[in-house]
Amino acid sequence: MALDDLYREVILDHYSRPRNKGTMDDADIKVEGANPLCGDELSIHVKLAQGKISDVKFVGRGCSISQASASMMTEQIKGKTLSEAKALIGQFKSMMHGHPASEEELGDLMALQGVRKFPVRIKCATLSWVALEQGVDEFQDSHKKVVAKASTEVE
Ligand code: FES
């Protein structure tokens, strides 16, 4: 099977059987993202335990690329620390913007590199990733503020 066909199959598989679709009531991170080019939106919910992502869900509407990308993202970030998740976000975005990528680090996500040929669709592939990045940044910022406030209260 040609590599392009294999990649197409991976994308279709995640689109037709999305992994981790849904929401969580007790998520530690809840964030929404929108693709400005088409108006499609999705939400990502992340649960943390012992400093790692113990569960992640996504829900929303969008094209096959955005849905497959979100599904693959949830599979890949489960079990990672927030720093590791941010590193993966960086690697994925870098690949989508034309930089070389390593299959060892990105696994099935390599299937999305073909999207780079269609610049208008790159935002579809990165929609969930940009949202997750924003959610992680907001969580870490608010966490830092809580820690800083607690330390000034102790003084
Ligand atoms: Fe809307 Fe792809 S066309 S996310």
Short mmCIF file of N, CA and C and ligand atoms in Angstrom, two decimals:
data_model
loop_
_atom_site.label_atom_id
_atom_site.label_comp_id
_atom_site.label_asym_id
_atom_site.label_seq_id
_atom_site.Cartn_x
_atom_site.Cartn_y
_atom_site.Cartn_z
N MET A 1 0.86 -1.21 0.00
CA MET A 1 0.00 0.00 0.00
C MET A 1 0.89 1.26 0.00
N ALA A 2 0.56 2.21 -0.84
CA ALA A 2 1.36 3.44 -0.88
C ALA A 2 1.18 4.21 0.44
N LEU A 3 2.23 4.97 0.78
CA LEU A 3 2.19 5.69 2.05
C LEU A 3 1.00 6.64 2.13
N ASP A 4 0.70 7.30 1.00
CA ASP A 4 -0.43 8.23 0.99
C ASP A 4 -1.74 7.52 1.31
N ASP A 5 -1.90 6.30 0.78
CA ASP A 5 -3.12 5.53 1.04
C ASP A 5 -3.20 5.13 2.51
N LEU A 6 -2.05 4.76 3.05
CA LEU A 6 -2.00 4.37 4.46
C LEU A 6 -2.39 5.57 5.33
N TYR A 7 -1.83 6.72 5.01
CA TYR A 7 -2.15 7.92 5.77
C TYR A 7 -3.64 8.25 5.66
N ARG A 8 -4.17 8.09 4.44
CA ARG A 8 -5.60 8.39 4.24
C ARG A 8 -6.44 7.46 5.11
N GLU A 9 -6.03 6.21 5.19
CA GLU A 9 -6.78 5.24 6.01
C GLU A 9 -6.75 5.60 7.48
N VAL A 10 -5.58 6.05 7.95
CA VAL A 10 -5.46 6.42 9.36
C VAL A 10 -6.43 7.58 9.66
N ILE A 11 -6.46 8.57 8.77
CA ILE A 11 -7.34 9.73 8.98
C ILE A 11 -8.81 9.30 8.96
N LEU A 12 -9.16 8.48 7.99
CA LEU A 12 -10.56 8.03 7.89
C LEU A 12 -10.97 7.19 9.09
N ASP A 13 -10.04 6.37 9.57
CA ASP A 13 -10.33 5.53 10.73
C ASP A 13 -10.64 6.40 11.95
N HIS A 14 -9.82 7.43 12.18
CA HIS A 14 -10.07 8.30 13.34
C HIS A 14 -11.32 9.14 13.14
N TYR A 15 -11.60 9.50 11.90
CA TYR A 15 -12.81 10.30 11.65
C TYR A 15 -14.06 9.45 11.87
N SER A 16 -14.04 8.22 11.38
CA SER A 16 -15.25 7.41 11.48
C SER A 16 -15.41 6.77 12.87
N ARG A 17 -14.28 6.58 13.58
CA ARG A 17 -14.37 6.02 14.94
C ARG A 17 -13.54 6.88 15.87
N PRO A 18 -14.02 8.12 16.11
CA PRO A 18 -13.19 9.04 16.92
C PRO A 18 -12.96 8.49 18.32
N ARG A 19 -11.71 8.59 18.77
CA ARG A 19 -11.37 8.13 20.12
C ARG A 19 -11.60 9.28 21.11
N ASN A 20 -12.02 8.92 22.29
CA ASN A 20 -12.15 9.91 23.38
C ASN A 20 -13.09 11.06 23.05
N LYS A 21 -14.20 10.75 22.42
CA LYS A 21 -15.16 11.80 22.10
C LYS A 21 -16.09 11.96 23.30
N GLY A 22 -16.35 13.17 23.70
CA GLY A 22 -17.27 13.41 24.81
C GLY A 22 -16.81 14.56 25.67
N THR A 23 -17.41 14.65 26.86
CA THR A 23 -17.06 15.73 27.79
C THR A 23 -16.84 15.11 29.18
N MET A 24 -16.40 15.95 30.10
CA MET A 24 -16.19 15.49 31.48
C MET A 24 -16.70 16.58 32.41
N ASP A 25 -17.40 16.18 33.44
CA ASP A 25 -17.89 17.18 34.40
C ASP A 25 -16.77 17.69 35.29
N ASP A 26 -15.81 16.82 35.58
CA ASP A 26 -14.80 17.18 36.59
C ASP A 26 -13.44 17.48 35.95
N ALA A 27 -13.46 18.01 34.74
CA ALA A 27 -12.19 18.30 34.06
C ALA A 27 -11.42 19.41 34.78
N ASP A 28 -10.10 19.30 34.79
CA ASP A 28 -9.25 20.36 35.35
C ASP A 28 -9.01 21.45 34.31
N ILE A 29 -9.03 21.08 33.05
CA ILE A 29 -8.85 22.06 31.97
C ILE A 29 -10.03 21.91 31.02
N LYS A 30 -10.72 23.03 30.77
CA LYS A 30 -11.79 23.03 29.78
C LYS A 30 -11.51 24.18 28.83
N VAL A 31 -11.44 23.89 27.56
CA VAL A 31 -11.09 24.96 26.63
C VAL A 31 -11.82 24.76 25.31
N GLU A 32 -12.10 25.89 24.67
CA GLU A 32 -12.78 25.82 23.38
C GLU A 32 -11.91 26.45 22.31
N GLY A 33 -12.00 25.90 21.12
CA GLY A 33 -11.25 26.48 20.01
C GLY A 33 -12.15 26.61 18.81
N ALA A 34 -11.82 27.57 17.95
CA ALA A 34 -12.60 27.76 16.74
C ALA A 34 -11.65 27.99 15.57
N ASN A 35 -12.04 27.46 14.44
CA ASN A 35 -11.28 27.72 13.22
C ASN A 35 -11.87 28.96 12.57
N PRO A 36 -11.09 30.06 12.55
CA PRO A 36 -11.64 31.32 12.02
C PRO A 36 -12.02 31.23 10.55
N LEU A 37 -11.45 30.27 9.83
CA LEU A 37 -11.72 30.20 8.39
C LEU A 37 -13.08 29.59 8.07
N CYS A 38 -13.59 28.74 8.97
CA CYS A 38 -14.86 28.05 8.66
C CYS A 38 -15.88 28.17 9.78
N GLY A 39 -15.42 28.60 10.97
CA GLY A 39 -16.34 28.75 12.11
C GLY A 39 -16.56 27.46 12.89
N ASP A 40 -15.93 26.36 12.47
CA ASP A 40 -16.09 25.11 13.23
C ASP A 40 -15.45 25.26 14.60
N GLU A 41 -16.07 24.58 15.58
CA GLU A 41 -15.62 24.74 16.96
C GLU A 41 -15.48 23.38 17.62
N LEU A 42 -14.56 23.31 18.57
CA LEU A 42 -14.53 22.11 19.41
C LEU A 42 -14.09 22.46 20.83
N SER A 43 -14.46 21.57 21.76
CA SER A 43 -14.08 21.74 23.16
C SER A 43 -13.20 20.58 23.57
N ILE A 44 -12.27 20.89 24.43
CA ILE A 44 -11.37 19.84 24.94
C ILE A 44 -11.42 19.88 26.47
N HIS A 45 -11.58 18.71 27.04
CA HIS A 45 -11.59 18.56 28.50
C HIS A 45 -10.44 17.66 28.92
N VAL A 46 -9.71 18.10 29.92
CA VAL A 46 -8.53 17.34 30.36
C VAL A 46 -8.62 17.12 31.87
N LYS A 47 -8.36 15.90 32.28
CA LYS A 47 -8.31 15.57 33.70
C LYS A 47 -6.86 15.25 34.06
N LEU A 48 -6.41 15.83 35.18
CA LEU A 48 -5.03 15.59 35.61
C LEU A 48 -5.00 14.73 36.88
N ALA A 49 -4.01 13.90 36.97
CA ALA A 49 -3.80 13.12 38.20
C ALA A 49 -2.30 12.91 38.36
N GLN A 50 -1.79 13.23 39.53
CA GLN A 50 -0.37 13.09 39.84
C GLN A 50 0.52 13.72 38.76
N GLY A 51 0.12 14.91 38.34
CA GLY A 51 0.94 15.67 37.40
C GLY A 51 0.87 15.20 35.95
N LYS A 52 0.00 14.22 35.70
CA LYS A 52 -0.09 13.73 34.31
C LYS A 52 -1.52 13.81 33.80
N ILE A 53 -1.65 13.79 32.49
CA ILE A 53 -2.99 13.81 31.88
C ILE A 53 -3.57 12.40 32.03
N SER A 54 -4.57 12.28 32.90
CA SER A 54 -5.12 10.93 33.13
C SER A 54 -6.28 10.66 32.18
N ASP A 55 -6.93 11.72 31.70
CA ASP A 55 -8.03 11.51 30.75
C ASP A 55 -8.19 12.78 29.91
N VAL A 56 -8.66 12.60 28.70
CA VAL A 56 -8.90 13.76 27.82
C VAL A 56 -10.03 13.41 26.87
N LYS A 57 -10.90 14.38 26.67
CA LYS A 57 -12.02 14.17 25.76
C LYS A 57 -12.18 15.40 24.86
N PHE A 58 -12.77 15.17 23.70
CA PHE A 58 -13.07 16.31 22.83
C PHE A 58 -14.46 16.13 22.24
N VAL A 59 -15.06 17.26 21.92
CA VAL A 59 -16.36 17.22 21.26
C VAL A 59 -16.48 18.47 20.40
N GLY A 60 -17.19 18.37 19.31
CA GLY A 60 -17.37 19.55 18.47
C GLY A 60 -17.65 19.14 17.05
N ARG A 61 -17.73 20.15 16.21
CA ARG A 61 -18.02 19.83 14.82
C ARG A 61 -16.88 20.35 13.94
N GLY A 62 -16.72 19.68 12.85
CA GLY A 62 -15.65 20.09 11.95
C GLY A 62 -15.45 19.03 10.90
N CYS A 63 -14.53 19.32 10.00
CA CYS A 63 -14.28 18.41 8.88
C CYS A 63 -13.52 17.16 9.35
N SER A 64 -13.34 16.24 8.44
CA SER A 64 -12.68 14.98 8.79
C SER A 64 -11.26 15.21 9.32
N ILE A 65 -10.57 16.19 8.76
CA ILE A 65 -9.19 16.43 9.21
C ILE A 65 -9.17 16.94 10.65
N SER A 66 -10.05 17.87 10.96
CA SER A 66 -10.06 18.42 12.33
C SER A 66 -10.47 17.36 13.34
N GLN A 67 -11.42 16.53 12.98
CA GLN A 67 -11.90 15.50 13.91
C GLN A 67 -10.85 14.40 14.09
N ALA A 68 -10.24 13.99 12.98
CA ALA A 68 -9.21 12.94 13.07
C ALA A 68 -8.01 13.45 13.85
N SER A 69 -7.65 14.71 13.63
CA SER A 69 -6.50 15.28 14.33
C SER A 69 -6.77 15.33 15.83
N ALA A 70 -7.99 15.75 16.21
CA ALA A 70 -8.34 15.82 17.64
C ALA A 70 -8.34 14.42 18.25
N SER A 71 -8.88 13.46 17.52
CA SER A 71 -8.92 12.09 18.02
C SER A 71 -7.51 11.55 18.25
N MET A 72 -6.63 11.76 17.28
CA MET A 72 -5.25 11.29 17.43
C MET A 72 -4.55 12.02 18.57
N MET A 73 -4.84 13.31 18.69
CA MET A 73 -4.21 14.09 19.76
C MET A 73 -4.57 13.51 21.13
N THR A 74 -5.85 13.19 21.32
CA THR A 74 -6.26 12.67 22.64
C THR A 74 -5.53 11.36 22.94
N GLU A 75 -5.34 10.54 21.92
CA GLU A 75 -4.63 9.27 22.16
C GLU A 75 -3.18 9.51 22.54
N GLN A 76 -2.58 10.50 21.90
CA GLN A 76 -1.14 10.68 22.11
C GLN A 76 -0.80 11.42 23.39
N ILE A 77 -1.70 12.24 23.89
CA ILE A 77 -1.30 13.04 25.07
C ILE A 77 -1.69 12.37 26.39
N LYS A 78 -2.53 11.34 26.33
CA LYS A 78 -2.91 10.66 27.57
C LYS A 78 -1.66 10.07 28.22
N GLY A 79 -1.51 10.33 29.51
CA GLY A 79 -0.37 9.78 30.25
C GLY A 79 0.84 10.72 30.26
N LYS A 80 0.76 11.81 29.48
CA LYS A 80 1.89 12.75 29.44
C LYS A 80 1.74 13.82 30.53
N THR A 81 2.87 14.39 30.96
CA THR A 81 2.81 15.58 31.81
C THR A 81 2.41 16.76 30.92
N LEU A 82 2.06 17.88 31.54
CA LEU A 82 1.70 19.05 30.73
C LEU A 82 2.90 19.54 29.92
N SER A 83 4.10 19.43 30.50
CA SER A 83 5.29 19.86 29.74
C SER A 83 5.50 18.95 28.53
N GLU A 84 5.30 17.66 28.73
CA GLU A 84 5.47 16.74 27.60
C GLU A 84 4.40 17.00 26.54
N ALA A 85 3.18 17.29 27.00
CA ALA A 85 2.10 17.58 26.05
C ALA A 85 2.44 18.84 25.26
N LYS A 86 3.01 19.85 25.95
CA LYS A 86 3.37 21.08 25.23
C LYS A 86 4.49 20.83 24.23
N ALA A 87 5.40 19.95 24.58
CA ALA A 87 6.48 19.62 23.63
C ALA A 87 5.89 18.96 22.39
N LEU A 88 4.93 18.06 22.59
CA LEU A 88 4.30 17.39 21.45
C LEU A 88 3.51 18.39 20.60
N ILE A 89 2.82 19.31 21.26
CA ILE A 89 2.09 20.36 20.53
C ILE A 89 3.07 21.11 19.63
N GLY A 90 4.22 21.46 20.20
CA GLY A 90 5.23 22.20 19.44
C GLY A 90 5.72 21.40 18.24
N GLN A 91 5.96 20.11 18.46
CA GLN A 91 6.45 19.27 17.36
C GLN A 91 5.40 19.13 16.26
N PHE A 92 4.14 18.96 16.69
CA PHE A 92 3.09 18.79 15.69
C PHE A 92 2.90 20.08 14.88
N LYS A 93 2.84 21.22 15.58
CA LYS A 93 2.65 22.49 14.86
C LYS A 93 3.83 22.74 13.92
N SER A 94 5.01 22.39 14.38
CA SER A 94 6.20 22.59 13.56
C SER A 94 6.10 21.73 12.28
N MET A 95 5.65 20.48 12.45
CA MET A 95 5.49 19.62 11.26
C MET A 95 4.47 20.24 10.30
N MET A 96 3.36 20.72 10.87
CA MET A 96 2.31 21.27 10.00
C MET A 96 2.77 22.55 9.29
N HIS A 97 3.80 23.18 9.85
CA HIS A 97 4.30 24.38 9.18
C HIS A 97 5.53 24.08 8.33
N GLY A 98 5.71 22.79 8.01
CA GLY A 98 6.69 22.43 6.99
C GLY A 98 8.04 21.97 7.49
N HIS A 99 8.20 21.86 8.81
CA HIS A 99 9.51 21.41 9.32
C HIS A 99 9.56 19.88 9.35
N PRO A 100 10.76 19.34 9.27
CA PRO A 100 10.87 17.88 9.28
C PRO A 100 10.34 17.31 10.60
N ALA A 101 9.77 16.11 10.52
CA ALA A 101 9.19 15.52 11.71
C ALA A 101 9.71 14.11 11.88
N SER A 102 9.69 13.64 13.14
CA SER A 102 10.17 12.29 13.37
C SER A 102 8.99 11.38 13.70
N GLU A 103 8.94 10.25 13.00
CA GLU A 103 7.84 9.30 13.21
C GLU A 103 7.88 8.75 14.63
N GLU A 104 9.11 8.66 15.17
CA GLU A 104 9.25 8.14 16.53
C GLU A 104 8.49 9.02 17.53
N GLU A 105 8.56 10.34 17.30
CA GLU A 105 7.89 11.24 18.23
C GLU A 105 6.42 11.45 17.90
N LEU A 106 6.08 11.44 16.63
CA LEU A 106 4.71 11.81 16.24
C LEU A 106 3.81 10.62 15.90
N GLY A 107 4.37 9.48 15.63
CA GLY A 107 3.56 8.28 15.36
C GLY A 107 2.52 8.52 14.27
N ASP A 108 1.27 8.13 14.56
CA ASP A 108 0.19 8.26 13.57
C ASP A 108 -0.04 9.69 13.10
N LEU A 109 0.39 10.64 13.90
CA LEU A 109 0.17 12.05 13.52
C LEU A 109 0.86 12.39 12.21
N MET A 110 1.86 11.59 11.85
CA MET A 110 2.55 11.80 10.57
C MET A 110 1.55 11.75 9.41
N ALA A 111 0.44 11.04 9.63
CA ALA A 111 -0.57 10.91 8.58
C ALA A 111 -1.12 12.27 8.15
N LEU A 112 -1.00 13.27 9.05
CA LEU A 112 -1.58 14.58 8.74
C LEU A 112 -0.63 15.48 7.95
N GLN A 113 0.61 15.01 7.74
CA GLN A 113 1.54 15.92 7.06
C GLN A 113 1.14 16.19 5.61
N GLY A 114 0.36 15.27 5.02
CA GLY A 114 -0.10 15.50 3.64
C GLY A 114 -0.97 16.75 3.53
N VAL A 115 -1.58 17.14 4.66
CA VAL A 115 -2.47 18.31 4.68
C VAL A 115 -1.69 19.59 4.35
N ARG A 116 -0.37 19.54 4.57
CA ARG A 116 0.44 20.75 4.32
C ARG A 116 0.35 21.21 2.88
N LYS A 117 -0.02 20.28 2.00
CA LYS A 117 -0.14 20.66 0.58
C LYS A 117 -1.33 21.58 0.34
N PHE A 118 -2.22 21.64 1.34
CA PHE A 118 -3.44 22.44 1.20
C PHE A 118 -3.46 23.47 2.33
N PRO A 119 -2.76 24.59 2.13
CA PRO A 119 -2.57 25.54 3.24
C PRO A 119 -3.86 25.92 3.96
N VAL A 120 -4.96 25.97 3.24
CA VAL A 120 -6.21 26.41 3.88
C VAL A 120 -6.69 25.36 4.91
N ARG A 121 -6.20 24.12 4.76
CA ARG A 121 -6.64 23.07 5.69
C ARG A 121 -5.71 22.91 6.89
N ILE A 122 -4.60 23.63 6.92
CA ILE A 122 -3.67 23.46 8.04
C ILE A 122 -4.36 23.84 9.35
N LYS A 123 -5.20 24.88 9.30
CA LYS A 123 -5.90 25.29 10.52
C LYS A 123 -6.89 24.21 10.98
N CYS A 124 -7.38 23.40 10.06
CA CYS A 124 -8.26 22.28 10.45
C CYS A 124 -7.46 21.30 11.30
N ALA A 125 -6.25 20.99 10.83
CA ALA A 125 -5.41 20.00 11.52
C ALA A 125 -4.92 20.52 12.87
N THR A 126 -4.69 21.83 12.96
CA THR A 126 -4.12 22.36 14.20
C THR A 126 -5.18 22.87 15.18
N LEU A 127 -6.45 22.85 14.77
CA LEU A 127 -7.52 23.42 15.62
C LEU A 127 -7.47 22.89 17.06
N SER A 128 -7.49 21.58 17.22
CA SER A 128 -7.53 21.01 18.58
C SER A 128 -6.22 21.28 19.32
N TRP A 129 -5.13 21.32 18.59
CA TRP A 129 -3.81 21.52 19.22
C TRP A 129 -3.64 22.93 19.75
N VAL A 130 -4.10 23.90 18.97
CA VAL A 130 -4.01 25.29 19.40
C VAL A 130 -4.90 25.50 20.63
N ALA A 131 -6.08 24.85 20.62
CA ALA A 131 -6.99 24.97 21.76
C ALA A 131 -6.36 24.33 23.00
N LEU A 132 -5.78 23.14 22.83
CA LEU A 132 -5.15 22.47 23.97
C LEU A 132 -4.02 23.33 24.54
N GLU A 133 -3.23 23.89 23.64
CA GLU A 133 -2.10 24.73 24.08
C GLU A 133 -2.61 25.91 24.92
N GLN A 134 -3.68 26.52 24.44
CA GLN A 134 -4.25 27.65 25.18
C GLN A 134 -4.75 27.19 26.56
N GLY A 135 -5.42 26.03 26.58
CA GLY A 135 -5.94 25.50 27.85
C GLY A 135 -4.82 25.20 28.83
N VAL A 136 -3.74 24.61 28.35
CA VAL A 136 -2.61 24.28 29.22
C VAL A 136 -1.96 25.57 29.73
N ASP A 137 -1.77 26.54 28.83
CA ASP A 137 -1.16 27.82 29.24
C ASP A 137 -2.01 28.49 30.31
N GLU A 138 -3.32 28.53 30.09
CA GLU A 138 -4.21 29.19 31.07
C GLU A 138 -4.15 28.46 32.41
N PHE A 139 -4.16 27.14 32.35
CA PHE A 139 -4.10 26.35 33.59
C PHE A 139 -2.80 26.64 34.33
N GLN A 140 -1.69 26.64 33.59
CA GLN A 140 -0.39 26.86 34.25
C GLN A 140 -0.28 28.27 34.80
N ASP A 141 -0.84 29.26 34.06
CA ASP A 141 -0.81 30.64 34.55
C ASP A 141 -1.62 30.77 35.84
N SER A 142 -2.82 30.20 35.86
CA SER A 142 -3.66 30.35 37.05
C SER A 142 -3.04 29.58 38.21
N HIS A 143 -2.38 28.48 37.92
CA HIS A 143 -1.73 27.70 38.95
C HIS A 143 -0.58 28.50 39.57
N LYS A 144 0.19 29.18 38.68
CA LYS A 144 1.30 30.00 39.18
C LYS A 144 0.78 31.11 40.08
N LYS A 145 -0.38 31.71 39.67
CA LYS A 145 -0.94 32.80 40.48
C LYS A 145 -1.37 32.28 41.85
N VAL A 146 -1.96 31.09 41.87
CA VAL A 146 -2.40 30.51 43.15
C VAL A 146 -1.20 30.26 44.05
N VAL A 147 -0.12 29.72 43.46
CA VAL A 147 1.10 29.43 44.23
C VAL A 147 1.70 30.74 44.74
N ALA A 148 1.75 31.77 43.86
CA ALA A 148 2.32 33.06 44.25
C ALA A 148 1.49 33.69 45.37
N LYS A 149 0.15 33.60 45.26
CA LYS A 149 -0.72 34.20 46.26
C LYS A 149 -0.52 33.48 47.59
N ALA A 150 -0.44 32.14 47.53
CA ALA A 150 -0.26 31.37 48.76
C ALA A 150 1.04 31.74 49.43
N SER A 151 2.12 31.95 48.61
CA SER A 151 3.40 32.26 49.23
C SER A 151 3.40 33.66 49.81
N THR A 152 2.67 34.62 49.21
CA THR A 152 2.64 35.96 49.81
C THR A 152 1.77 35.94 51.09
N GLU A 153 0.77 35.08 51.12
CA GLU A 153 -0.06 35.00 52.32
C GLU A 153 0.71 34.39 53.49
N VAL A 154 1.66 33.51 53.15
CA VAL A 154 2.45 32.85 54.20
C VAL A 154 3.46 33.84 54.81
N GLU A 155 3.94 34.80 53.96
CA GLU A 155 4.97 35.74 54.43
C GLU A 155 4.48 36.61 55.58
FE1 FES B 1 -13.83 23.56 9.52
FE2 FES B 1 -11.90 21.93 8.75
S1 FES B 1 -13.39 22.93 7.50
S2 FES B 1 -12.34 22.61 10.75
#
